[in-house]
């Protein structure tokens, strides 16, 4: 059983129109319960290392973000379009102040001990409004590029002391209200190798109550200790050590029979080995005030054959009122 507690304080300023500055500080407590001796871990018989040290970790986090928003309106034939550019610069500092890295790596927090770097990003998007006056516009296309610069050099998988992270590019296109396409690539600037590639196509009905998704995934192996991920949140969401996934197809179905209930099913298939590797089922209940949601997840992994369950209650905001 894993758990996290992370109280955070944040302040925000607007020095000028279109410019925002924010800073935050947090203390993250990572806890684990259970008999880790079942894994025959090497620390079990090491003098001076106790179970309490590896089941309890405290991380101090702080950082600041500076973001700008620039835009202009123009016409393309009968349509009114709006181009927005959002450059950003952020600083992230993470330091372990108590405990030791967990020997069983279930996520990036198990090995993360320090992080001290800047991240630059640029997001540019094009928005369009319908011909009918009064109707809201929608995003037609967006591109995001980002990379990190380490103030402390990190050793990668090849032992090279890295100063720069991978370059990550996210592309999104919505040519129709019912059709969306996304592409994500991440390139190692030192090799350069394509670290991973993800491509997806989504088709929805007009009310976006029913949707189909088809995608392609190819991930190479990477470690959390290597300076490869450009956002701290990715560390919390990815599994490490990540052995990598070859050419893989994924397909999913999303159903929203009522506005407050959503069900999604996804399956993953290995193309090269012609084998299904995973099924995922997610059920979400959104409160009527849109203040909170409850999510139940079921994950079946064929290799190895196991089933996992997760339950999460998430605060969505202050509600629709």
GROMACS .gro file of C-alpha atoms in nm:
model
  321
    1UNK     CA    1   0.000   0.000   0.000
    2UNK     CA    2   0.139   0.336  -0.105
    3UNK     CA    3   0.042   0.680   0.014
    4UNK     CA    4   0.139   1.045  -0.028
    5UNK     CA    5   0.066   1.363   0.166
    6UNK     CA    6   0.179   1.693   0.015
    7UNK     CA    7   0.065   2.023   0.170
    8UNK     CA    8   0.155   2.312  -0.060
    9UNK     CA    9   0.156   2.690  -0.033
   10UNK     CA   10   0.143   2.903  -0.348
   11UNK     CA   11   0.149   3.274  -0.424
   12UNK     CA   12   0.074   3.442  -0.757
   13UNK     CA   13   0.130   3.789  -0.900
   14UNK     CA   14   0.049   3.972  -1.222
   15UNK     CA   15   0.329   4.226  -1.276
   16UNK     CA   16   0.183   4.337  -1.609
   17UNK     CA   17  -0.108   4.251  -1.840
   18UNK     CA   18  -0.040   3.913  -1.999
   19UNK     CA   19   0.242   3.833  -1.756
   20UNK     CA   20   0.208   3.607  -1.451
   21UNK     CA   21   0.456   3.511  -1.180
   22UNK     CA   22   0.398   3.242  -0.918
   23UNK     CA   23   0.597   3.058  -0.656
   24UNK     CA   24   0.529   2.759  -0.434
   25UNK     CA   25   0.671   2.549  -0.153
   26UNK     CA   26   0.567   2.199  -0.048
   27UNK     CA   27   0.664   1.909   0.175
   28UNK     CA   28   0.590   1.567   0.027
   29UNK     CA   29   0.564   1.266   0.256
   30UNK     CA   30   0.589   0.929   0.077
   31UNK     CA   31   0.480   0.625   0.278
   32UNK     CA   32   0.463   0.253   0.210
   33UNK     CA   33   0.304  -0.028   0.409
   34UNK     CA   34   0.353  -0.400   0.354
   35UNK     CA   35   0.603  -0.682   0.385
   36UNK     CA   36   0.883  -0.592   0.147
   37UNK     CA   37   1.080  -0.897   0.262
   38UNK     CA   38   0.878  -1.096   0.010
   39UNK     CA   39   1.096  -0.941  -0.261
   40UNK     CA   40   1.420  -1.072  -0.103
   41UNK     CA   41   1.556  -0.721  -0.099
   42UNK     CA   42   1.928  -0.670  -0.038
   43UNK     CA   43   1.873  -0.412   0.238
   44UNK     CA   44   1.695  -0.671   0.456
   45UNK     CA   45   2.026  -0.803   0.595
   46UNK     CA   46   2.239  -0.490   0.567
   47UNK     CA   47   2.354  -0.351   0.907
   48UNK     CA   48   2.231  -0.002   0.980
   49UNK     CA   49   1.942  -0.011   0.728
   50UNK     CA   50   1.598  -0.063   0.877
   51UNK     CA   51   1.257  -0.110   0.723
   52UNK     CA   52   1.143   0.225   0.864
   53UNK     CA   53   1.407   0.408   0.659
   54UNK     CA   54   1.299   0.264   0.327
   55UNK     CA   55   0.925   0.289   0.392
   56UNK     CA   56   0.924   0.657   0.482
   57UNK     CA   57   1.063   0.944   0.274
   58UNK     CA   58   1.030   1.321   0.303
   59UNK     CA   59   1.093   1.547   0.005
   60UNK     CA   60   1.104   1.928   0.012
   61UNK     CA   61   0.990   2.097  -0.308
   62UNK     CA   62   0.995   2.459  -0.414
   63UNK     CA   63   0.987   2.648  -0.740
   64UNK     CA   64   0.872   2.949  -0.940
   65UNK     CA   65   0.705   3.001  -1.277
   66UNK     CA   66   0.707   3.301  -1.511
   67UNK     CA   67   0.457   3.289  -1.798
   68UNK     CA   68   0.357   3.537  -2.067
   69UNK     CA   69   0.056   3.540  -2.298
   70UNK     CA   70   0.063   3.715  -2.632
   71UNK     CA   71  -0.208   3.706  -2.897
   72UNK     CA   72  -0.355   3.866  -3.204
   73UNK     CA   73  -0.675   3.829  -3.402
   74UNK     CA   74  -0.698   3.800  -3.779
   75UNK     CA   75  -0.930   3.671  -4.050
   76UNK     CA   76  -0.895   3.378  -4.287
   77UNK     CA   77  -1.172   3.408  -4.541
   78UNK     CA   78  -1.506   3.427  -4.359
   79UNK     CA   79  -1.361   3.293  -4.033
   80UNK     CA   80  -1.219   3.492  -3.746
   81UNK     CA   81  -0.905   3.335  -3.598
   82UNK     CA   82  -0.694   3.411  -3.295
   83UNK     CA   83  -0.325   3.321  -3.257
   84UNK     CA   84  -0.187   3.284  -2.904
   85UNK     CA   85   0.177   3.240  -2.797
   86UNK     CA   86   0.267   3.149  -2.438
   87UNK     CA   87   0.639   3.141  -2.355
   88UNK     CA   88   0.729   3.023  -2.006
   89UNK     CA   89   1.024   2.975  -1.773
   90UNK     CA   90   1.010   2.770  -1.451
   91UNK     CA   91   1.250   2.665  -1.178
   92UNK     CA   92   1.215   2.342  -0.980
   93UNK     CA   93   1.405   2.233  -0.671
   94UNK     CA   94   1.352   1.899  -0.496
   95UNK     CA   95   1.563   1.765  -0.212
   96UNK     CA   96   1.523   1.456  -0.001
   97UNK     CA   97   1.557   1.551   0.365
   98UNK     CA   98   1.473   1.221   0.536
   99UNK     CA   99   1.460   0.852   0.443
  100UNK     CA  100   1.618   0.651   0.164
  101UNK     CA  101   1.507   0.570  -0.192
  102UNK     CA  102   1.267   0.276  -0.196
  103UNK     CA  103   1.422  -0.046  -0.330
  104UNK     CA  104   1.096  -0.147  -0.501
  105UNK     CA  105   1.049   0.104  -0.780
  106UNK     CA  106   0.677   0.147  -0.839
  107UNK     CA  107   0.696   0.508  -0.959
  108UNK     CA  108   0.943   0.791  -1.000
  109UNK     CA  109   0.922   0.898  -0.636
  110UNK     CA  110   1.096   0.577  -0.527
  111UNK     CA  111   1.432   0.690  -0.666
  112UNK     CA  112   1.395   1.067  -0.687
  113UNK     CA  113   1.631   1.227  -0.434
  114UNK     CA  114   1.726   1.562  -0.585
  115UNK     CA  115   1.632   1.790  -0.870
  116UNK     CA  116   1.758   2.141  -0.941
  117UNK     CA  117   1.686   2.285  -1.284
  118UNK     CA  118   1.523   2.540  -1.510
  119UNK     CA  119   1.267   2.451  -1.777
  120UNK     CA  120   1.181   2.664  -2.078
  121UNK     CA  121   0.867   2.611  -2.280
  122UNK     CA  122   0.678   2.763  -2.570
  123UNK     CA  123   0.313   2.696  -2.642
  124UNK     CA  124   0.155   2.837  -2.954
  125UNK     CA  125  -0.204   2.777  -3.060
  126UNK     CA  126  -0.464   2.888  -3.314
  127UNK     CA  127  -0.826   2.934  -3.209
  128UNK     CA  128  -1.125   2.977  -3.439
  129UNK     CA  129  -1.475   3.105  -3.386
  130UNK     CA  130  -1.782   2.983  -3.568
  131UNK     CA  131  -1.957   3.193  -3.827
  132UNK     CA  132  -2.259   3.239  -3.602
  133UNK     CA  133  -2.207   3.536  -3.363
  134UNK     CA  134  -2.210   3.462  -2.996
  135UNK     CA  135  -2.084   3.104  -3.026
  136UNK     CA  136  -1.757   3.025  -2.844
  137UNK     CA  137  -1.446   2.951  -3.039
  138UNK     CA  138  -1.245   2.630  -3.017
  139UNK     CA  139  -0.880   2.539  -3.045
  140UNK     CA  140  -0.786   2.431  -3.397
  141UNK     CA  141  -0.417   2.350  -3.350
  142UNK     CA  142  -0.150   2.371  -3.083
  143UNK     CA  143   0.223   2.304  -3.053
  144UNK     CA  144   0.428   2.289  -2.733
  145UNK     CA  145   0.809   2.261  -2.710
  146UNK     CA  146   1.002   2.229  -2.385
  147UNK     CA  147   1.343   2.139  -2.244
  148UNK     CA  148   1.521   2.156  -1.908
  149UNK     CA  149   1.864   2.285  -1.804
  150UNK     CA  150   2.016   2.121  -1.497
  151UNK     CA  151   2.209   2.327  -1.243
  152UNK     CA  152   2.350   1.996  -1.118
  153UNK     CA  153   2.468   1.754  -1.382
  154UNK     CA  154   2.293   1.417  -1.381
  155UNK     CA  155   2.442   1.090  -1.505
  156UNK     CA  156   2.240   0.923  -1.780
  157UNK     CA  157   2.210   0.557  -1.873
  158UNK     CA  158   2.536   0.580  -2.069
  159UNK     CA  159   2.721   0.737  -1.773
  160UNK     CA  160   2.743   1.074  -1.947
  161UNK     CA  161   2.701   1.378  -1.722
  162UNK     CA  162   2.399   1.549  -1.871
  163UNK     CA  163   2.333   1.920  -1.861
  164UNK     CA  164   2.027   1.929  -2.090
  165UNK     CA  165   1.716   1.716  -2.081
  166UNK     CA  166   1.540   1.565  -2.378
  167UNK     CA  167   1.351   1.797  -2.609
  168UNK     CA  168   0.981   1.725  -2.596
  169UNK     CA  169   0.733   1.834  -2.866
  170UNK     CA  170   0.355   1.801  -2.834
  171UNK     CA  171   0.132   1.860  -3.137
  172UNK     CA  172  -0.247   1.870  -3.140
  173UNK     CA  173  -0.493   1.933  -3.422
  174UNK     CA  174  -0.872   1.953  -3.410
  175UNK     CA  175  -0.989   2.002  -3.769
  176UNK     CA  176  -1.347   1.916  -3.669
  177UNK     CA  177  -1.535   1.942  -3.338
  178UNK     CA  178  -1.568   1.562  -3.345
  179UNK     CA  179  -1.213   1.478  -3.457
  180UNK     CA  180  -0.883   1.524  -3.272
  181UNK     CA  181  -0.523   1.419  -3.346
  182UNK     CA  182  -0.223   1.432  -3.113
  183UNK     CA  183   0.147   1.355  -3.156
  184UNK     CA  184   0.417   1.355  -2.887
  185UNK     CA  185   0.788   1.299  -2.950
  186UNK     CA  186   1.084   1.322  -2.716
  187UNK     CA  187   1.439   1.336  -2.853
  188UNK     CA  188   1.768   1.284  -2.669
  189UNK     CA  189   1.988   1.584  -2.766
  190UNK     CA  190   2.309   1.391  -2.696
  191UNK     CA  191   2.255   1.095  -2.927
  192UNK     CA  192   2.011   1.206  -3.079
  193UNK     CA  193   1.768   0.917  -3.030
  194UNK     CA  194   1.392   0.919  -3.041
  195UNK     CA  195   1.315   0.849  -2.676
  196UNK     CA  196   0.947   0.790  -2.733
  197UNK     CA  197   0.669   0.853  -2.980
  198UNK     CA  198   0.296   0.860  -2.914
  199UNK     CA  199   0.027   0.927  -3.177
  200UNK     CA  200  -0.351   0.924  -3.121
  201UNK     CA  201  -0.670   0.986  -3.315
  202UNK     CA  202  -0.998   1.052  -3.130
  203UNK     CA  203  -1.348   1.049  -3.280
  204UNK     CA  204  -1.650   1.177  -3.083
  205UNK     CA  205  -2.018   1.231  -3.139
  206UNK     CA  206  -2.145   1.588  -3.153
  207UNK     CA  207  -2.230   1.597  -2.782
  208UNK     CA  208  -1.899   1.425  -2.690
  209UNK     CA  209  -2.078   1.154  -2.495
  210UNK     CA  210  -1.928   0.866  -2.692
  211UNK     CA  211  -1.576   0.844  -2.825
  212UNK     CA  212  -1.331   0.607  -2.994
  213UNK     CA  213  -0.952   0.626  -2.967
  214UNK     CA  214  -0.679   0.459  -3.171
  215UNK     CA  215  -0.310   0.520  -3.106
  216UNK     CA  216   0.047   0.407  -3.163
  217UNK     CA  217   0.315   0.396  -2.891
  218UNK     CA  218   0.689   0.336  -2.902
  219UNK     CA  219   0.898   0.396  -2.589
  220UNK     CA  220   1.268   0.336  -2.537
  221UNK     CA  221   1.399   0.256  -2.191
  222UNK     CA  222   1.489   0.544  -1.960
  223UNK     CA  223   1.555   0.594  -1.591
  224UNK     CA  224   1.430   0.855  -1.349
  225UNK     CA  225   1.789   0.932  -1.244
  226UNK     CA  226   1.875   1.033  -1.598
  227UNK     CA  227   1.779   1.384  -1.698
  228UNK     CA  228   1.518   1.275  -1.950
  229UNK     CA  229   1.181   1.394  -1.825
  230UNK     CA  230   1.118   1.764  -1.857
  231UNK     CA  231   0.831   1.803  -1.612
  232UNK     CA  232   0.822   1.697  -1.251
  233UNK     CA  233   0.463   1.576  -1.281
  234UNK     CA  234   0.574   1.314  -1.534
  235UNK     CA  235   0.792   1.157  -1.269
  236UNK     CA  236   0.487   1.097  -1.053
  237UNK     CA  237   0.286   0.940  -1.335
  238UNK     CA  238   0.541   0.712  -1.504
  239UNK     CA  239   0.673   0.372  -1.394
  240UNK     CA  240   1.049   0.339  -1.340
  241UNK     CA  241   1.277   0.169  -1.429
  242UNK     CA  242   1.086   0.182  -1.754
  243UNK     CA  243   1.190  -0.114  -1.966
  244UNK     CA  244   1.039   0.038  -2.275
  245UNK     CA  245   0.758  -0.064  -2.508
  246UNK     CA  246   0.814  -0.165  -2.868
  247UNK     CA  247   0.570  -0.096  -3.150
  248UNK     CA  248   0.237  -0.101  -2.969
  249UNK     CA  249  -0.119  -0.026  -3.075
  250UNK     CA  250  -0.377   0.096  -2.829
  251UNK     CA  251  -0.750   0.134  -2.868
  252UNK     CA  252  -1.017   0.262  -2.635
  253UNK     CA  253  -1.383   0.345  -2.594
  254UNK     CA  254  -1.526   0.623  -2.376
  255UNK     CA  255  -1.894   0.636  -2.280
  256UNK     CA  256  -2.074   0.912  -2.088
  257UNK     CA  257  -2.437   0.793  -2.053
  258UNK     CA  258  -2.516   1.078  -1.813
  259UNK     CA  259  -2.319   1.401  -1.758
  260UNK     CA  260  -2.182   1.289  -1.419
  261UNK     CA  261  -2.072   0.932  -1.507
  262UNK     CA  262  -1.789   0.842  -1.746
  263UNK     CA  263  -1.658   0.495  -1.831
  264UNK     CA  264  -1.343   0.430  -2.035
  265UNK     CA  265  -1.183   0.104  -2.155
  266UNK     CA  266  -0.839   0.080  -2.316
  267UNK     CA  267  -0.642  -0.214  -2.453
  268UNK     CA  268  -0.275  -0.236  -2.558
  269UNK     CA  269  -0.133  -0.476  -2.817
  270UNK     CA  270   0.230  -0.556  -2.898
  271UNK     CA  271   0.265  -0.548  -3.276
  272UNK     CA  272   0.599  -0.729  -3.299
  273UNK     CA  273   0.499  -1.012  -3.064
  274UNK     CA  274   0.128  -1.018  -3.153
  275UNK     CA  275   0.018  -1.023  -2.791
  276UNK     CA  276  -0.216  -0.815  -2.580
  277UNK     CA  277  -0.025  -0.671  -2.286
  278UNK     CA  278  -0.279  -0.471  -2.086
  279UNK     CA  279  -0.644  -0.382  -2.028
  280UNK     CA  280  -0.756  -0.074  -1.837
  281UNK     CA  281  -1.105   0.014  -1.717
  282UNK     CA  282  -1.181   0.347  -1.550
  283UNK     CA  283  -1.508   0.465  -1.397
  284UNK     CA  284  -1.550   0.830  -1.296
  285UNK     CA  285  -1.832   0.993  -1.101
  286UNK     CA  286  -1.849   1.375  -1.109
  287UNK     CA  287  -2.049   1.549  -0.839
  288UNK     CA  288  -2.350   1.751  -0.946
  289UNK     CA  289  -2.181   2.073  -0.828
  290UNK     CA  290  -1.866   1.975  -1.023
  291UNK     CA  291  -1.665   2.020  -0.704
  292UNK     CA  292  -1.516   1.670  -0.675
  293UNK     CA  293  -1.494   1.340  -0.858
  294UNK     CA  294  -1.435   0.977  -0.762
  295UNK     CA  295  -1.235   0.746  -0.991
  296UNK     CA  296  -1.220   0.367  -0.980
  297UNK     CA  297  -0.958   0.194  -1.195
  298UNK     CA  298  -0.898  -0.171  -1.285
  299UNK     CA  299  -0.578  -0.268  -1.463
  300UNK     CA  300  -0.509  -0.618  -1.599
  301UNK     CA  301  -0.155  -0.688  -1.713
  302UNK     CA  302  -0.103  -1.001  -1.921
  303UNK     CA  303   0.276  -0.999  -1.884
  304UNK     CA  304   0.298  -1.080  -1.597
  305UNK     CA  305  -0.058  -1.193  -1.539
  306UNK     CA  306  -0.195  -0.978  -1.256
  307UNK     CA  307  -0.481  -0.744  -1.174
  308UNK     CA  308  -0.456  -0.412  -0.991
  309UNK     CA  309  -0.719  -0.177  -0.849
  310UNK     CA  310  -0.703   0.193  -0.768
  311UNK     CA  311  -0.946   0.440  -0.612
  312UNK     CA  312  -0.902   0.817  -0.602
  313UNK     CA  313  -1.110   1.113  -0.487
  314UNK     CA  314  -1.009   1.432  -0.665
  315UNK     CA  315  -1.100   1.793  -0.593
  316UNK     CA  316  -1.207   1.945  -0.925
  317UNK     CA  317  -1.256   2.306  -0.817
  318UNK     CA  318  -1.498   2.540  -0.647
  319UNK     CA  319  -1.789   2.409  -0.848
  320UNK     CA  320  -2.028   2.539  -1.112
  321UNK     CA  321  -2.174   2.802  -0.882
   0.00000   0.00000   0.00000
